[in-house]
């Protein structure tokens, strides 16, 4: 199941001035990875307020799509940007530095306890979920065009999701080897069979089909 | 695009990573010598990788290794040496759990204790931030600039299902030697 959730953005930051935004992903599942879906997928007035569309992966709820967004929700960050420009002599904007506990001038000193009070957590509910209680998706990798997402699970299987129709279009059953596990976290793969050519594989076994 | 990682050499004394296009031509090769120094590398456990345009960053549980790649074939010249930067993490960070290049010059590492730390490509420490106390699960960069001059959007997923975005303005020149 894939679900898209829209969040009322105007309520999110509530005037906080920190250069940080917190979103609590409402899920009992353990989450492992996430990717941004291209904005080109969000066309029409229905999605006009969405600035980021995030696909997360994990256990139980294998995939979940969250929509965050709207420029208005990040409005307080514009002040941060202005500060960053003014303080060009700093490597990182002083607002951030002070918040992170780095050196800051007294004028920019920030009360951390107050910051914690101001920074609210915004609960995000997925609009779309792909439930698979037995699958534990560890890594996600989106292709450069943003049309396909490779989802690698803990057993060396790869699931290919078409983002345009939110559907799983292909399963790949690769051999398990340390090299493959390593590659999952690297980049977009189209031909997993080639991994068998790697000389560093120390463990291999065929996986049963689902 | 396809990628391979292999430990090669007569005594597995260096690690080679290759990126190839669909025609199997090697685009780039990265070499890290003295692999035996890093048990996590030889076992490929607790190993994280991130690629920038011409550099590769590897994070073991307590080391960050950055090296530049070179264009060429997989046969390595015996006499050629390769620049390598190694950063040893503080013990208080715990194990490195996520790795991502923020730009071609800045690498960000996420840790078990919830810290994220940024380093320059030459290993210079830039800053650290601890927004949560749970483990960092994943790091992503959003180039979408919400406002002019906003900087890079670093998104961090934590083990307690918290997703945090931090916008960072980085002036690399200030860290130049």
mmCIF file of C-alpha atoms in Angstrom:
data_model
loop_
_atom_site.group_PDB
_atom_site.id
_atom_site.type_symbol
_atom_site.label_atom_id
_atom_site.label_comp_id
_atom_site.label_asym_id
_atom_site.label_seq_id
_atom_site.Cartn_x
_atom_site.Cartn_y
_atom_site.Cartn_z
ATOM 1 C CA UNK A 1 0.000 0.000 0.000
ATOM 2 C CA UNK A 2 1.320 3.410 -0.866
ATOM 3 C CA UNK A 3 -0.144 6.494 0.741
ATOM 4 C CA UNK A 4 0.499 10.204 0.347
ATOM 5 C CA UNK A 5 -0.079 12.463 3.339
ATOM 6 C CA UNK A 6 -0.454 16.195 3.314
ATOM 7 C CA UNK A 7 0.403 18.204 6.372
ATOM 8 C CA UNK A 8 -1.131 21.516 7.279
ATOM 9 C CA UNK A 9 2.046 23.458 6.890
ATOM 10 C CA UNK A 10 1.009 26.709 8.447
ATOM 11 C CA UNK A 11 0.894 25.043 11.845
ATOM 12 C CA UNK A 12 4.279 23.461 11.674
ATOM 13 C CA UNK A 13 6.875 25.908 12.809
ATOM 14 C CA UNK A 14 4.801 28.203 14.910
ATOM 15 C CA UNK A 15 7.226 31.063 14.825
ATOM 16 C CA UNK A 16 10.323 29.183 15.832
ATOM 17 C CA UNK A 17 13.488 30.754 14.526
ATOM 18 C CA UNK A 18 15.885 27.877 14.571
ATOM 19 C CA UNK A 19 17.486 26.634 11.423
ATOM 20 C CA UNK A 20 16.128 23.248 12.129
ATOM 21 C CA UNK A 21 12.846 21.525 11.577
ATOM 22 C CA UNK A 22 11.742 18.323 13.281
ATOM 23 C CA UNK A 23 9.272 15.848 11.927
ATOM 24 C CA UNK A 24 8.120 12.839 13.877
ATOM 25 C CA UNK A 25 7.248 10.073 11.483
ATOM 26 C CA UNK A 26 4.241 8.368 12.973
ATOM 27 C CA UNK A 27 5.052 4.765 12.672
ATOM 28 C CA UNK A 28 5.684 1.990 15.085
ATOM 29 C CA UNK A 29 8.122 0.556 12.638
ATOM 30 C CA UNK A 30 11.837 0.911 12.810
ATOM 31 C CA UNK A 31 12.944 3.106 9.938
ATOM 32 C CA UNK A 32 16.201 2.635 8.107
ATOM 33 C CA UNK A 33 16.486 4.934 5.126
ATOM 34 C CA UNK A 34 14.710 7.556 3.083
ATOM 35 C CA UNK A 35 14.844 9.305 -0.274
ATOM 36 C CA UNK A 36 13.299 12.402 -1.780
ATOM 37 C CA UNK A 37 10.899 11.908 -4.605
ATOM 38 C CA UNK A 38 11.193 14.393 -7.454
ATOM 39 C CA UNK A 39 8.815 17.307 -7.289
ATOM 40 C CA UNK A 40 7.797 16.673 -10.854
ATOM 41 C CA UNK A 41 5.601 13.914 -9.499
ATOM 42 C CA UNK A 42 3.616 16.408 -7.490
ATOM 43 C CA UNK A 43 1.632 18.287 -10.062
ATOM 44 C CA UNK A 44 -1.612 20.056 -9.629
ATOM 45 C CA UNK A 45 -3.104 22.328 -7.020
ATOM 46 C CA UNK A 46 -3.582 19.420 -4.653
ATOM 47 C CA UNK A 47 0.154 19.332 -4.046
ATOM 48 C CA UNK A 48 0.906 23.014 -4.325
ATOM 49 C CA UNK A 49 1.875 23.291 -0.665
ATOM 50 C CA UNK A 50 4.194 20.336 -0.642
ATOM 51 C CA UNK A 51 7.875 21.151 -0.778
ATOM 52 C CA UNK A 52 9.349 17.747 -0.022
ATOM 53 C CA UNK A 53 7.987 14.313 -0.638
ATOM 54 C CA UNK A 54 9.843 11.740 1.412
ATOM 55 C CA UNK A 55 9.733 7.995 0.968
ATOM 56 C CA UNK A 56 10.931 6.121 4.048
ATOM 57 C CA UNK A 57 11.683 2.452 4.471
ATOM 58 C CA UNK A 58 11.827 0.175 7.443
ATOM 59 C CA UNK A 59 10.384 -2.849 9.135
ATOM 60 C CA UNK A 60 6.714 -3.862 9.143
ATOM 61 C CA UNK A 61 5.758 -0.847 7.147
ATOM 62 C CA UNK A 62 8.227 -1.498 4.373
ATOM 63 C CA UNK A 63 7.662 1.762 2.547
ATOM 64 C CA UNK A 64 5.800 4.893 3.512
ATOM 65 C CA UNK A 65 5.443 8.168 1.728
ATOM 66 C CA UNK A 66 5.328 11.444 3.621
ATOM 67 C CA UNK A 67 4.709 14.856 2.233
ATOM 68 C CA UNK A 68 6.266 17.804 3.946
ATOM 69 C CA UNK A 69 5.784 21.071 2.933
ATOM 70 C CA UNK A 70 5.140 24.326 1.611
ATOM 71 C CA UNK A 71 7.430 27.243 1.538
ATOM 72 C CA UNK A 72 5.290 28.902 4.173
ATOM 73 C CA UNK A 73 6.160 26.236 6.687
ATOM 74 C CA UNK A 74 9.815 26.992 6.385
ATOM 75 C CA UNK A 75 9.253 30.704 6.535
ATOM 76 C CA UNK A 76 11.130 31.205 9.773
ATOM 77 C CA UNK A 77 14.174 29.788 8.062
ATOM 78 C CA UNK A 78 14.277 32.756 5.730
ATOM 79 C CA UNK A 79 15.479 34.857 8.651
ATOM 80 C CA UNK A 80 18.212 32.359 9.125
ATOM 81 C CA UNK A 81 19.224 32.757 5.521
ATOM 82 C CA UNK A 82 19.418 36.495 5.949
ATOM 83 C CA UNK A 83 21.591 36.073 9.005
ATOM 84 C CA UNK A 84 23.822 33.730 7.113
ATOM 85 C CA UNK A 85 24.369 36.318 4.444
ATOM 86 C CA UNK A 86 25.153 39.031 6.957
ATOM 87 C CA UNK A 87 27.662 36.916 8.795
ATOM 88 C CA UNK A 88 29.733 35.939 5.818
ATOM 89 C CA UNK A 89 32.789 35.756 7.996
ATOM 90 C CA UNK A 90 31.612 32.611 9.627
ATOM 91 C CA UNK A 91 31.856 29.206 8.153
ATOM 92 C CA UNK A 92 28.415 28.291 9.225
ATOM 93 C CA UNK A 93 25.766 30.796 9.916
ATOM 94 C CA UNK A 94 26.091 31.983 13.450
ATOM 95 C CA UNK A 95 22.562 31.186 14.236
ATOM 96 C CA UNK A 96 23.295 27.588 13.545
ATOM 97 C CA UNK A 97 26.592 27.712 15.330
ATOM 98 C CA UNK A 98 25.061 29.075 18.460
ATOM 99 C CA UNK A 99 22.339 26.530 18.351
ATOM 100 C CA UNK A 100 24.851 23.764 17.881
ATOM 101 C CA UNK A 101 26.945 24.979 20.760
ATOM 102 C CA UNK A 102 29.752 26.504 18.759
ATOM 103 C CA UNK A 103 31.313 29.926 19.273
ATOM 104 C CA UNK A 104 28.910 32.763 18.823
ATOM 105 C CA UNK A 105 28.894 36.445 19.513
ATOM 106 C CA UNK A 106 26.785 37.628 22.447
ATOM 107 C CA UNK A 107 24.314 39.198 20.086
ATOM 108 C CA UNK A 108 23.694 35.857 18.503
ATOM 109 C CA UNK A 109 23.972 33.771 21.603
ATOM 110 C CA UNK A 110 21.087 31.420 21.834
ATOM 111 C CA UNK A 111 19.426 29.946 24.850
ATOM 112 C CA UNK A 112 19.362 26.247 24.139
ATOM 113 C CA UNK A 113 16.637 25.467 26.594
ATOM 114 C CA UNK A 114 14.455 28.059 24.982
ATOM 115 C CA UNK A 115 15.311 26.672 21.612
ATOM 116 C CA UNK A 116 14.177 23.256 22.682
ATOM 117 C CA UNK A 117 10.892 24.731 23.771
ATOM 118 C CA UNK A 118 10.391 26.530 20.511
ATOM 119 C CA UNK A 119 11.321 23.715 18.205
ATOM 120 C CA UNK A 120 8.195 21.692 17.895
ATOM 121 C CA UNK A 121 7.899 18.261 16.578
ATOM 122 C CA UNK A 122 5.472 17.856 13.762
ATOM 123 C CA UNK A 123 3.764 14.551 13.497
ATOM 124 C CA UNK A 124 3.710 13.190 10.002
ATOM 125 C CA UNK A 125 1.293 10.513 8.984
ATOM 126 C CA UNK A 126 2.035 8.623 5.816
ATOM 127 C CA UNK A 127 -0.383 9.007 2.996
ATOM 128 C CA UNK A 128 0.754 5.916 1.334
ATOM 129 C CA UNK A 129 2.165 2.719 2.780
ATOM 130 C CA UNK A 130 3.475 -0.466 1.353
ATOM 131 C CA UNK A 131 3.035 -3.041 4.077
ATOM 132 C CA UNK A 132 5.143 -6.146 4.189
ATOM 133 C CA UNK A 133 5.672 -7.423 7.686
ATOM 134 C CA UNK A 134 8.343 -9.905 6.668
ATOM 135 C CA UNK A 135 10.425 -7.497 4.665
ATOM 136 C CA UNK A 136 13.012 -5.283 6.229
ATOM 137 C CA UNK A 137 14.120 -2.671 3.739
ATOM 138 C CA UNK A 138 17.524 -1.384 4.661
ATOM 139 C CA UNK A 139 18.495 0.886 1.804
ATOM 140 C CA UNK A 140 16.769 2.961 -0.810
ATOM 141 C CA UNK A 141 18.299 4.282 -3.969
ATOM 142 C CA UNK A 142 16.520 6.445 -6.487
ATOM 143 C CA UNK A 143 17.540 6.565 -10.090
ATOM 144 C CA UNK A 144 18.747 9.883 -11.512
ATOM 145 C CA UNK A 145 15.482 10.482 -13.334
ATOM 146 C CA UNK A 146 13.493 9.890 -10.182
ATOM 147 C CA UNK A 147 11.204 7.371 -11.794
ATOM 148 C CA UNK A 148 12.384 4.183 -10.136
ATOM 149 C CA UNK A 149 13.476 3.309 -6.638
ATOM 150 C CA UNK A 150 15.525 0.249 -5.751
ATOM 151 C CA UNK A 151 14.727 -1.101 -2.297
ATOM 152 C CA UNK A 152 17.252 -3.517 -0.826
ATOM 153 C CA UNK A 153 16.090 -5.696 2.016
ATOM 154 C CA UNK A 154 17.979 -7.629 4.648
ATOM 155 C CA UNK A 155 17.988 -10.856 2.665
ATOM 156 C CA UNK A 156 19.647 -9.500 -0.424
ATOM 157 C CA UNK A 157 16.490 -9.009 -2.425
ATOM 158 C CA UNK A 158 15.836 -5.905 -4.455
ATOM 159 C CA UNK A 159 12.411 -4.519 -5.091
ATOM 160 C CA UNK A 160 11.885 -2.031 -7.866
ATOM 161 C CA UNK A 161 9.190 0.594 -7.326
ATOM 162 C CA UNK A 162 7.823 2.826 -10.044
ATOM 163 C CA UNK A 163 7.235 6.201 -8.422
ATOM 164 C CA UNK A 164 4.840 7.326 -11.115
ATOM 165 C CA UNK A 165 2.268 4.677 -10.295
ATOM 166 C CA UNK A 166 3.426 3.788 -6.769
ATOM 167 C CA UNK A 167 3.670 0.153 -7.648
ATOM 168 C CA UNK A 168 6.244 -2.548 -7.261
ATOM 169 C CA UNK A 169 7.156 -3.530 -10.786
ATOM 170 C CA UNK A 170 9.931 -6.022 -10.277
ATOM 171 C CA UNK A 171 11.616 -8.233 -7.729
ATOM 172 C CA UNK A 172 15.216 -9.247 -8.088
ATOM 173 C CA UNK A 173 16.612 -12.185 -6.186
ATOM 174 C CA UNK A 174 20.281 -11.660 -5.893
ATOM 175 C CA UNK A 175 22.876 -13.820 -4.289
ATOM 176 C CA UNK A 176 23.811 -12.765 -0.834
ATOM 177 C CA UNK A 177 27.342 -11.779 -0.435
ATOM 178 C CA UNK A 178 29.071 -9.106 1.495
ATOM 179 C CA UNK A 179 29.848 -7.291 -1.677
ATOM 180 C CA UNK A 180 26.226 -7.013 -2.671
ATOM 181 C CA UNK A 181 25.302 -5.737 0.710
ATOM 182 C CA UNK A 182 27.967 -3.149 0.315
ATOM 183 C CA UNK A 183 26.809 -2.119 -3.112
ATOM 184 C CA UNK A 184 23.294 -1.537 -1.946
ATOM 185 C CA UNK A 185 24.393 1.494 -0.089
ATOM 186 C CA UNK A 186 26.396 2.858 -2.930
ATOM 187 C CA UNK A 187 24.535 3.706 -6.010
ATOM 188 C CA UNK A 188 21.892 2.808 -8.465
ATOM 189 C CA UNK A 189 22.213 -0.734 -9.713
ATOM 190 C CA UNK A 190 20.641 -2.268 -12.733
ATOM 191 C CA UNK A 191 22.460 -5.505 -13.056
ATOM 192 C CA UNK A 192 23.023 -7.276 -9.808
ATOM 193 C CA UNK A 193 24.144 -10.466 -11.450
ATOM 194 C CA UNK A 194 27.441 -8.857 -12.174
ATOM 195 C CA UNK A 195 28.240 -9.018 -8.521
ATOM 196 C CA UNK A 196 29.160 -12.628 -8.968
ATOM 197 C CA UNK A 197 32.238 -11.424 -10.784
ATOM 198 C CA UNK A 198 33.512 -9.796 -7.662
ATOM 199 C CA UNK A 199 36.410 -11.660 -6.201
ATOM 200 C CA UNK A 200 35.803 -10.487 -2.677
ATOM 201 C CA UNK A 201 32.592 -12.385 -2.090
ATOM 202 C CA UNK A 202 32.979 -14.668 0.851
ATOM 203 C CA UNK A 203 29.458 -15.919 1.281
ATOM 204 C CA UNK A 204 26.913 -16.814 -1.319
ATOM 205 C CA UNK A 205 23.640 -18.608 -1.395
ATOM 206 C CA UNK A 206 20.654 -18.614 -3.634
ATOM 207 C CA UNK A 207 17.518 -17.140 -2.225
ATOM 208 C CA UNK A 208 14.169 -18.798 -2.586
ATOM 209 C CA UNK A 209 11.537 -16.978 -4.533
ATOM 210 C CA UNK A 210 8.680 -15.491 -2.621
ATOM 211 C CA UNK B 1 25.564 2.340 -13.879
ATOM 212 C CA UNK B 2 27.221 -0.492 -12.108
ATOM 213 C CA UNK B 3 29.719 -0.556 -9.299
ATOM 214 C CA UNK B 4 32.096 -3.097 -7.928
ATOM 215 C CA UNK B 5 34.206 -3.232 -4.856
ATOM 216 C CA UNK B 6 37.048 -5.625 -4.509
ATOM 217 C CA UNK B 7 39.970 -6.219 -2.273
ATOM 218 C CA UNK B 8 42.874 -7.088 -4.455
ATOM 219 C CA UNK B 9 46.596 -7.495 -4.356
ATOM 220 C CA UNK B 10 48.720 -10.469 -3.479
ATOM 221 C CA UNK B 11 48.017 -10.039 0.216
ATOM 222 C CA UNK B 12 44.768 -8.139 -0.116
ATOM 223 C CA UNK B 13 46.743 -5.032 0.564
ATOM 224 C CA UNK B 14 44.574 -2.511 -1.114
ATOM 225 C CA UNK B 15 40.942 -1.957 -1.806
ATOM 226 C CA UNK B 16 39.740 -1.022 -5.232
ATOM 227 C CA UNK B 17 36.431 0.434 -6.132
ATOM 228 C CA UNK B 18 35.309 0.853 -9.694
ATOM 229 C CA UNK B 19 32.414 2.546 -11.304
ATOM 230 C CA UNK B 20 31.475 1.453 -14.745
ATOM 231 C CA UNK B 21 28.897 2.489 -17.256
ATOM 232 C CA UNK B 22 26.687 0.137 -19.159
ATOM 233 C CA UNK B 23 29.452 -0.684 -21.627
ATOM 234 C CA UNK B 24 31.690 -1.928 -18.858
ATOM 235 C CA UNK B 25 34.295 0.746 -19.349
ATOM 236 C CA UNK B 26 35.880 1.789 -16.116
ATOM 237 C CA UNK B 27 35.094 5.338 -15.248
ATOM 238 C CA UNK B 28 37.115 5.680 -12.120
ATOM 239 C CA UNK B 29 39.183 3.648 -9.727
ATOM 240 C CA UNK B 30 39.821 4.405 -6.102
ATOM 241 C CA UNK B 31 42.598 2.794 -4.194
ATOM 242 C CA UNK B 32 43.101 2.567 -0.483
ATOM 243 C CA UNK B 33 46.356 1.094 0.598
ATOM 244 C CA UNK B 34 47.108 -0.802 3.775
ATOM 245 C CA UNK B 35 43.675 -2.265 4.115
ATOM 246 C CA UNK B 36 44.886 -4.541 6.892
ATOM 247 C CA UNK B 37 44.978 -1.515 9.148
ATOM 248 C CA UNK B 38 41.216 -1.448 9.135
ATOM 249 C CA UNK B 39 39.550 -4.709 10.132
ATOM 250 C CA UNK B 40 36.168 -3.311 9.134
ATOM 251 C CA UNK B 41 37.402 -2.878 5.597
ATOM 252 C CA UNK B 42 38.656 -6.394 5.166
ATOM 253 C CA UNK B 43 35.471 -7.862 6.537
ATOM 254 C CA UNK B 44 33.265 -5.267 4.815
ATOM 255 C CA UNK B 45 31.361 -4.867 8.018
ATOM 256 C CA UNK B 46 30.265 -1.576 9.507
ATOM 257 C CA UNK B 47 31.396 -0.024 6.278
ATOM 258 C CA UNK B 48 29.803 3.057 4.755
ATOM 259 C CA UNK B 49 30.560 4.592 1.404
ATOM 260 C CA UNK B 50 29.755 7.881 -0.256
ATOM 261 C CA UNK B 51 30.951 9.168 -3.600
ATOM 262 C CA UNK B 52 31.459 12.699 -4.762
ATOM 263 C CA UNK B 53 32.565 13.739 -8.222
ATOM 264 C CA UNK B 54 36.153 12.593 -7.873
ATOM 265 C CA UNK B 55 36.481 11.408 -4.300
ATOM 266 C CA UNK B 56 35.330 8.451 -2.299
ATOM 267 C CA UNK B 57 34.731 8.456 1.426
ATOM 268 C CA UNK B 58 34.702 5.274 3.463
ATOM 269 C CA UNK B 59 33.678 5.188 7.078
ATOM 270 C CA UNK B 60 34.468 2.243 9.251
ATOM 271 C CA UNK B 61 33.213 2.079 12.802
ATOM 272 C CA UNK B 62 35.817 4.557 13.993
ATOM 273 C CA UNK B 63 37.693 5.869 10.973
ATOM 274 C CA UNK B 64 36.916 8.098 8.035
ATOM 275 C CA UNK B 65 39.003 7.495 4.933
ATOM 276 C CA UNK B 66 38.927 9.887 2.010
ATOM 277 C CA UNK B 67 40.832 9.382 -1.169
ATOM 278 C CA UNK B 68 40.758 10.699 -4.690
ATOM 279 C CA UNK B 69 40.174 8.402 -7.584
ATOM 280 C CA UNK B 70 41.869 8.398 -10.917
ATOM 281 C CA UNK B 71 40.768 7.603 -14.401
ATOM 282 C CA UNK B 72 42.259 4.522 -15.862
ATOM 283 C CA UNK B 73 42.317 0.788 -15.978
ATOM 284 C CA UNK B 74 42.204 -1.538 -13.053
ATOM 285 C CA UNK B 75 45.876 -2.453 -13.319
ATOM 286 C CA UNK B 76 47.611 -0.233 -10.852
ATOM 287 C CA UNK B 77 51.069 1.145 -11.365
ATOM 288 C CA UNK B 78 53.336 -0.246 -8.695
ATOM 289 C CA UNK B 79 55.156 2.948 -7.970
ATOM 290 C CA UNK B 80 52.272 5.337 -7.887
ATOM 291 C CA UNK B 81 51.143 6.513 -4.517
ATOM 292 C CA UNK B 82 47.669 7.724 -3.728
ATOM 293 C CA UNK B 83 46.682 10.504 -1.451
ATOM 294 C CA UNK B 84 44.683 9.300 1.483
ATOM 295 C CA UNK B 85 43.145 11.141 4.371
ATOM 296 C CA UNK B 86 42.309 9.297 7.542
ATOM 297 C CA UNK B 87 40.331 10.762 10.398
ATOM 298 C CA UNK B 88 39.921 8.906 13.654
ATOM 299 C CA UNK B 89 36.620 9.533 15.360
ATOM 300 C CA UNK B 90 36.304 10.300 19.036
ATOM 301 C CA UNK B 91 35.158 7.380 21.112
ATOM 302 C CA UNK B 92 32.259 9.365 22.483
ATOM 303 C CA UNK B 93 30.628 9.366 19.043
ATOM 304 C CA UNK B 94 30.246 5.630 19.014
ATOM 305 C CA UNK B 95 30.069 3.796 15.736
ATOM 306 C CA UNK B 96 29.643 5.679 12.458
ATOM 307 C CA UNK B 97 26.255 4.789 11.044
ATOM 308 C CA UNK B 98 25.700 7.119 8.084
ATOM 309 C CA UNK B 99 27.822 8.951 5.567
ATOM 310 C CA UNK B 100 27.059 11.545 2.934
ATOM 311 C CA UNK B 101 28.876 14.174 0.901
ATOM 312 C CA UNK B 102 27.165 17.526 1.405
ATOM 313 C CA UNK B 103 29.088 18.928 -1.518
ATOM 314 C CA UNK B 104 32.191 17.942 -3.425
ATOM 315 C CA UNK B 105 34.280 19.235 -0.530
ATOM 316 C CA UNK B 106 32.357 18.545 2.647
ATOM 317 C CA UNK B 107 31.541 15.124 4.037
ATOM 318 C CA UNK B 108 29.022 14.518 6.801
ATOM 319 C CA UNK B 109 29.107 11.526 9.144
ATOM 320 C CA UNK B 110 26.291 10.344 11.377
ATOM 321 C CA UNK B 111 27.004 8.438 14.571
ATOM 322 C CA UNK B 112 25.523 6.016 17.010
ATOM 323 C CA UNK B 113 25.082 8.652 19.691
ATOM 324 C CA UNK B 114 23.030 10.937 17.444
ATOM 325 C CA UNK B 115 25.819 13.310 16.496
ATOM 326 C CA UNK B 116 26.455 14.457 12.980
ATOM 327 C CA UNK B 117 29.899 15.805 12.171
ATOM 328 C CA UNK B 118 31.177 17.539 9.066
ATOM 329 C CA UNK B 119 34.702 17.304 7.710
ATOM 330 C CA UNK B 120 36.462 18.925 4.820
ATOM 331 C CA UNK B 121 37.890 16.715 2.095
ATOM 332 C CA UNK B 122 41.313 17.123 3.684
ATOM 333 C CA UNK B 123 40.080 15.817 7.013
ATOM 334 C CA UNK B 124 39.636 19.186 8.698
ATOM 335 C CA UNK B 125 36.904 19.079 11.291
ATOM 336 C CA UNK B 126 34.207 21.679 10.628
ATOM 337 C CA UNK B 127 31.459 21.273 13.155
ATOM 338 C CA UNK B 128 29.237 18.830 14.953
ATOM 339 C CA UNK B 129 25.628 18.828 15.936
ATOM 340 C CA UNK B 130 23.580 16.584 18.166
ATOM 341 C CA UNK B 131 19.885 17.053 17.667
ATOM 342 C CA UNK B 132 18.797 13.694 19.035
ATOM 343 C CA UNK B 133 20.217 11.066 21.313
ATOM 344 C CA UNK B 134 19.229 8.141 19.151
ATOM 345 C CA UNK B 135 21.301 6.654 16.392
ATOM 346 C CA UNK B 136 21.553 8.355 13.013
ATOM 347 C CA UNK B 137 20.053 6.020 10.444
ATOM 348 C CA UNK B 138 20.457 7.909 7.210
ATOM 349 C CA UNK B 139 21.616 11.225 5.776
ATOM 350 C CA UNK B 140 20.354 12.905 2.648
ATOM 351 C CA UNK B 141 20.965 16.256 1.041
ATOM 352 C CA UNK B 142 18.258 18.376 -0.488
ATOM 353 C CA UNK B 143 19.479 20.914 -2.988
ATOM 354 C CA UNK B 144 16.138 22.588 -3.031
ATOM 355 C CA UNK B 145 16.764 26.071 -1.751
ATOM 356 C CA UNK B 146 13.712 27.318 0.015
ATOM 357 C CA UNK B 147 15.075 30.834 0.137
ATOM 358 C CA UNK B 148 17.993 32.516 -1.610
ATOM 359 C CA UNK B 149 21.146 31.993 0.403
ATOM 360 C CA UNK B 150 19.526 29.307 2.463
ATOM 361 C CA UNK B 151 22.307 26.853 1.926
ATOM 362 C CA UNK B 152 22.325 23.101 1.841
ATOM 363 C CA UNK B 153 19.453 21.207 3.341
ATOM 364 C CA UNK B 154 20.775 18.318 5.361
ATOM 365 C CA UNK B 155 18.099 15.806 6.300
ATOM 366 C CA UNK B 156 18.765 13.306 9.039
ATOM 367 C CA UNK B 157 16.709 10.246 9.915
ATOM 368 C CA UNK B 158 17.147 8.983 13.462
ATOM 369 C CA UNK B 159 16.413 5.606 14.951
ATOM 370 C CA UNK B 160 13.498 6.969 16.965
ATOM 371 C CA UNK B 161 11.720 7.859 13.700
ATOM 372 C CA UNK B 162 12.575 11.531 13.919
ATOM 373 C CA UNK B 163 13.323 13.261 10.650
ATOM 374 C CA UNK B 164 15.230 16.500 11.039
ATOM 375 C CA UNK B 165 16.297 19.033 8.490
ATOM 376 C CA UNK B 166 19.103 21.486 9.062
ATOM 377 C CA UNK B 167 19.992 24.187 6.595
ATOM 378 C CA UNK B 168 23.673 24.862 6.536
ATOM 379 C CA UNK B 169 25.636 27.671 4.962
ATOM 380 C CA UNK B 170 29.207 26.586 4.475
ATOM 381 C CA UNK B 171 32.102 28.705 3.352
ATOM 382 C CA UNK B 172 34.855 26.247 2.623
ATOM 383 C CA UNK B 173 37.436 28.984 2.062
ATOM 384 C CA UNK B 174 37.520 29.730 5.766
ATOM 385 C CA UNK B 175 38.856 26.288 6.446
ATOM 386 C CA UNK B 176 41.539 26.397 3.825
ATOM 387 C CA UNK B 177 45.086 26.187 5.214
#
